[in-house]
Structure formats: C-alpha cells, structure tokens
Coordinates of C-alpha atoms and ligand atoms in Angstrom, one line a residue:
M1 CA 57.2 21.3 73.2
N2 CA 55.2 22.7 69.8
V3 CA 54.6 20.0 66.7
L4 CA 57.5 21.8 64.9
D5 CA 59.3 20.6 67.7
V6 CA 58.6 17.6 68.5
M7 CA 58.8 17.0 64.1
R8 CA 62.5 18.9 64.5
T9 CA 63.8 16.3 66.7
G10 CA 64.9 13.0 64.9
P11 CA 64.3 12.6 61.2
V12 CA 61.7 9.2 61.8
I13 CA 58.6 9.2 64.7
P14 CA 58.0 5.2 64.8
V15 CA 54.8 4.8 64.6
I16 CA 54.4 1.6 67.0
A17 CA 51.4 -0.6 67.8
I18 CA 51.6 -2.5 71.1
E19 CA 50.3 -5.4 71.6
D20 CA 51.2 -6.6 75.6
L21 CA 51.6 -3.8 78.1
A22 CA 54.3 -5.7 79.5
H23 CA 56.5 -4.5 76.1
A24 CA 56.0 -1.0 76.3
V25 CA 58.5 0.4 78.5
S26 CA 61.4 -2.2 77.4
L27 CA 60.0 -1.3 73.8
A28 CA 60.2 2.7 74.4
K29 CA 63.6 1.6 75.9
A30 CA 64.9 0.1 72.8
L31 CA 64.0 3.0 70.8
V32 CA 65.2 5.4 72.7
A33 CA 68.5 3.6 73.4
G34 CA 68.9 3.6 69.1
G35 CA 68.8 7.5 69.2
V36 CA 64.9 7.6 68.5
R37 CA 63.1 9.8 71.2
V38 CA 59.9 10.6 69.5
L39 CA 57.4 8.2 70.2
E40 CA 53.7 7.3 68.6
V41 CA 51.9 5.1 70.4
T42 CA 49.0 4.3 68.4
L43 CA 45.5 3.5 70.1
R44 CA 44.9 0.7 67.4
T45 CA 45.3 -1.6 70.0
A46 CA 43.2 -2.1 73.0
V47 CA 46.4 -1.2 75.5
G48 CA 47.9 2.1 73.4
L49 CA 46.4 4.3 76.3
D50 CA 48.0 1.8 79.2
S51 CA 51.1 2.2 76.9
I52 CA 51.1 5.7 77.0
R53 CA 50.8 5.7 80.6
A54 CA 53.9 3.5 81.1
I55 CA 56.2 5.4 78.9
A56 CA 55.4 8.9 80.3
R57 CA 55.8 7.6 84.5
E58 CA 59.4 5.2 83.3
V59 CA 60.6 6.2 80.3
P60 CA 61.5 10.0 81.3
D61 CA 64.0 10.3 78.2
A62 CA 61.0 9.6 75.4
I63 CA 58.9 11.9 74.5
V64 CA 55.8 9.8 74.2
G65 CA 52.2 10.9 71.5
V66 CA 49.2 9.2 70.7
G67 CA 48.8 8.5 67.3
T68 CA 45.8 7.3 65.0
L69 CA 43.5 9.7 67.1
T70 CA 40.3 9.5 64.7
R71 CA 37.5 10.7 68.1
P72 CA 37.1 14.1 70.2
E73 CA 36.7 11.9 72.9
E74 CA 40.3 10.5 72.3
F75 CA 42.2 13.7 73.2
A76 CA 41.3 14.5 76.6
K77 CA 42.4 10.6 77.8
A78 CA 45.5 10.8 76.0
L79 CA 46.6 13.9 77.3
E80 CA 45.9 12.6 80.8
A81 CA 47.6 9.4 80.0
G82 CA 50.7 11.6 79.4
A83 CA 50.7 12.1 75.8
R84 CA 52.3 14.9 74.7
F85 CA 51.5 15.3 71.1
G86 CA 48.9 13.8 68.9
V87 CA 49.0 12.7 65.6
S88 CA 45.7 11.4 63.3
P89 CA 45.2 10.4 59.8
G90 CA 43.0 12.7 59.2
L91 CA 40.7 15.6 60.7
T92 CA 37.5 17.0 61.3
P93 CA 35.4 19.9 62.8
S94 CA 35.5 17.6 66.0
M95 CA 38.7 16.8 66.2
I96 CA 39.6 20.3 66.0
E97 CA 37.4 21.6 68.6
A98 CA 38.7 18.9 71.1
A99 CA 42.6 19.7 70.0
H100 CA 41.7 23.1 71.1
Q101 CA 39.6 22.5 74.4
T102 CA 42.7 19.9 75.4
G103 CA 45.7 22.5 74.1
L104 CA 47.1 18.4 73.0
P105 CA 49.5 19.3 70.3
L106 CA 48.7 18.1 67.0
L107 CA 49.8 16.4 63.4
P108 CA 46.9 16.4 61.5
G109 CA 46.9 14.0 58.6
V110 CA 46.1 15.3 55.2
M111 CA 46.2 14.0 51.6
T112 CA 44.3 16.9 49.4
P113 CA 44.9 20.7 48.9
S114 CA 41.1 21.2 50.5
D115 CA 42.1 19.4 53.2
V116 CA 45.5 21.2 53.7
I117 CA 43.6 24.9 53.4
A118 CA 41.0 23.1 56.2
A119 CA 43.8 22.3 58.5
R120 CA 45.5 25.5 58.2
L121 CA 42.1 27.5 58.4
A122 CA 42.1 25.7 61.5
G123 CA 45.6 26.7 62.7
F124 CA 48.1 23.6 61.8
Q125 CA 50.8 24.2 60.1
Q126 CA 52.3 21.4 60.6
L127 CA 50.4 18.0 59.0
K128 CA 51.1 14.9 58.8
L129 CA 50.6 13.3 54.5
F130 CA 48.5 10.2 54.9
P131 CA 49.2 7.8 53.5
A132 CA 52.0 9.7 51.7
Q133 CA 53.1 7.1 49.0
Q134 CA 49.5 6.4 47.7
A135 CA 48.8 10.4 47.7
G136 CA 51.5 11.0 45.8
G137 CA 54.7 10.7 47.4
I138 CA 57.8 13.0 46.2
G139 CA 56.0 14.7 43.7
M140 CA 52.7 15.5 45.7
L141 CA 54.7 16.7 48.2
K142 CA 56.8 19.0 45.6
A143 CA 53.5 20.1 44.1
L144 CA 52.0 21.1 47.7
G145 CA 54.9 23.0 47.9
G146 CA 53.7 25.4 45.2
P147 CA 50.9 26.6 47.3
F148 CA 51.8 25.9 50.6
P149 CA 55.0 26.9 51.0
D150 CA 54.3 27.9 54.6
V151 CA 53.5 24.2 55.3
M152 CA 55.8 21.8 56.8
F153 CA 54.6 17.9 56.2
C154 CA 55.7 14.7 57.8
P155 CA 54.8 12.3 54.9
T156 CA 53.4 8.8 56.8
G157 CA 52.4 5.6 54.9
G158 CA 54.8 3.5 52.7
V159 CA 57.7 4.8 53.7
S160 CA 60.7 3.0 54.5
V161 CA 64.4 3.5 55.2
D162 CA 65.3 3.2 51.7
N163 CA 62.9 6.0 50.3
A164 CA 63.1 8.2 53.8
P165 CA 66.0 10.1 52.3
D166 CA 64.3 11.6 49.1
F167 CA 61.5 12.7 51.7
L168 CA 63.9 13.9 54.0
A169 CA 65.6 16.0 51.5
L170 CA 62.3 18.2 50.4
P171 CA 62.1 21.6 51.8
N172 CA 58.9 21.2 52.5
V173 CA 59.1 17.7 55.2
A174 CA 60.4 18.5 58.6
C175 CA 60.5 14.4 59.1
V176 CA 59.0 11.6 57.7
G177 CA 56.9 8.9 60.5
G178 CA 56.7 4.8 59.3
S179 CA 56.3 1.6 61.3
W180 CA 59.4 -0.1 60.0
L181 CA 61.2 0.2 63.3
V182 CA 58.9 -1.3 65.3
P183 CA 58.5 -5.1 63.3
K184 CA 55.7 -7.5 64.9
A185 CA 57.8 -9.8 64.6
A186 CA 60.4 -9.2 67.0
A187 CA 58.2 -6.8 69.3
V188 CA 56.2 -10.2 69.7
A189 CA 59.6 -12.2 70.4
G190 CA 60.7 -9.2 72.9
D191 CA 63.9 -9.1 70.2
W192 CA 65.3 -5.1 71.3
G193 CA 68.2 -5.4 70.4
K194 CA 67.0 -5.6 66.9
I195 CA 64.8 -2.6 67.7
T196 CA 67.8 -0.8 68.8
A197 CA 69.9 -1.1 65.9
L198 CA 67.1 -0.1 63.6
A199 CA 66.6 2.7 65.7
K200 CA 70.4 3.7 65.4
E201 CA 69.6 3.4 61.4
A202 CA 66.6 5.7 62.0
S203 CA 68.2 8.3 63.7
A204 CA 71.4 8.6 61.3
L205 CA 69.1 9.3 58.4
K206 CA 69.9 12.1 56.3
P207 CA 69.0 13.5 53.1
R208 CA 70.1 11.7 50.0
Ligands
LIG1 C1 50.4 4.6 59.5 O1 49.4 4.8 60.2 O2 51.0 6.3 59.9 C2 51.5 4.2 58.8 O3 50.3 2.8 59.5 C3 52.4 3.8 59.2 O4 53.1 3.4 57.7 P1 53.8 2.4 57.4 O5 53.4 1.0 57.9 O6 53.9 2.1 55.6 O7 54.7 3.1 57.9

C-alpha cells in the first residue's frame, strides 16, 4: 500500500495516543467496527510501539501506521513492529533518509510553501498539513493548490467532525486527520461503544 492508497481508504485518519497497552486491541477493534480501518498510533506514549505490534498481530482488518515520527531511528522500529505507513509532524534530512532506507511509506508534515517544496524534492507528493487550522485551514489549502496542483494533503490539527466536510470538499484534500474519534475519557473508561459510534460518524463523512 502506498500513502495515497492509505489516504483514500476512508475520509478520516484517527490520531491515536494509547496510554494502556491492554486497551490497544479493543480500541482498534472498536474503530474498525465503525468502519475506520486506517489507524495512526502515535509514539507520544510509552506503549505506542507495542500497541502497533499488538494491533498488527491481532486486528487483521486494521491498517495500522505509526504517528508522531520525529527521529530517524523510529522508522525501522515501527516497521519491525508492523506499521504499514508513517506520519510525521514535520520533515528533516535525516528523516528523509530513514524513510528512503527503510521503505516505510511516509506522510510527512508541512506548514509552509518552502516545506512543501523540500518535501516534494525529496519525493513526497502526499503531505500532512500540520497544524492545519493554525496554518490557515481552508484558505491555506486553497492557496497551496495554486503553486502545487500535484500535491494532495491530509489536513490535521484542529479538524473536527463539524469542519471536516469543508476540508474534504477541497480538490487537494484526500482525507483529514484528527484525534476526536478517540476521546481520552472514553479510552480510559474502555467505552468502546462510544468509540465505534464516533468512528461510524467519521467514516460516513462526505464533502459538504
Ligand atoms: C496531531 O498530532 O496530528 C494532532 O494532535 C491532531 O490534532 P487534533 O488533536 O486537533 O485532532
């Protein structure tokens, strides 16, 4: 699967921070039950990598990836754990090298036109606009469409179920990312029904 395939699997990529490894598989199953198959499990928590490993092994219908990649050495570890794609908030030369060396399909983060140029020169045409809302949101994406008509974006950061349809309506947006599908309280409480309901609502999102 390449990054564009991942982005086109569904309208929303959930950004997930797992605090309790014992919850990883149930959480992934709850999202898949709601029609959300692509899961970005971030390295923001101590059990991120082990959660990816558990989900890759036990939830075959999930397409699990690694999020919050910020160090080159994380690429090989995530791949070994079973991540099928990676997402990063930004991009540096050492991360470009790690992506190319490991072959982990990467959706790198950008926030400025210079970031887009650097990412594209490194071979990336699918980019995460991060933080999307703070970077200018809809207006920024429309403006980036002028000089970069060949780039597809996954805006993430400040995207919600309410504004997602406006982002999805843009021709240079393939999907959006967001953490709203996995509210911390629901995950801590093991309220999988709530998470499945949020996933159902997200997977039904269409451009406004
Ligand atoms: C991310 O890291 O991609 C963001 O934290 C997700 O942003 P959100 O919490 O505003 O959805």
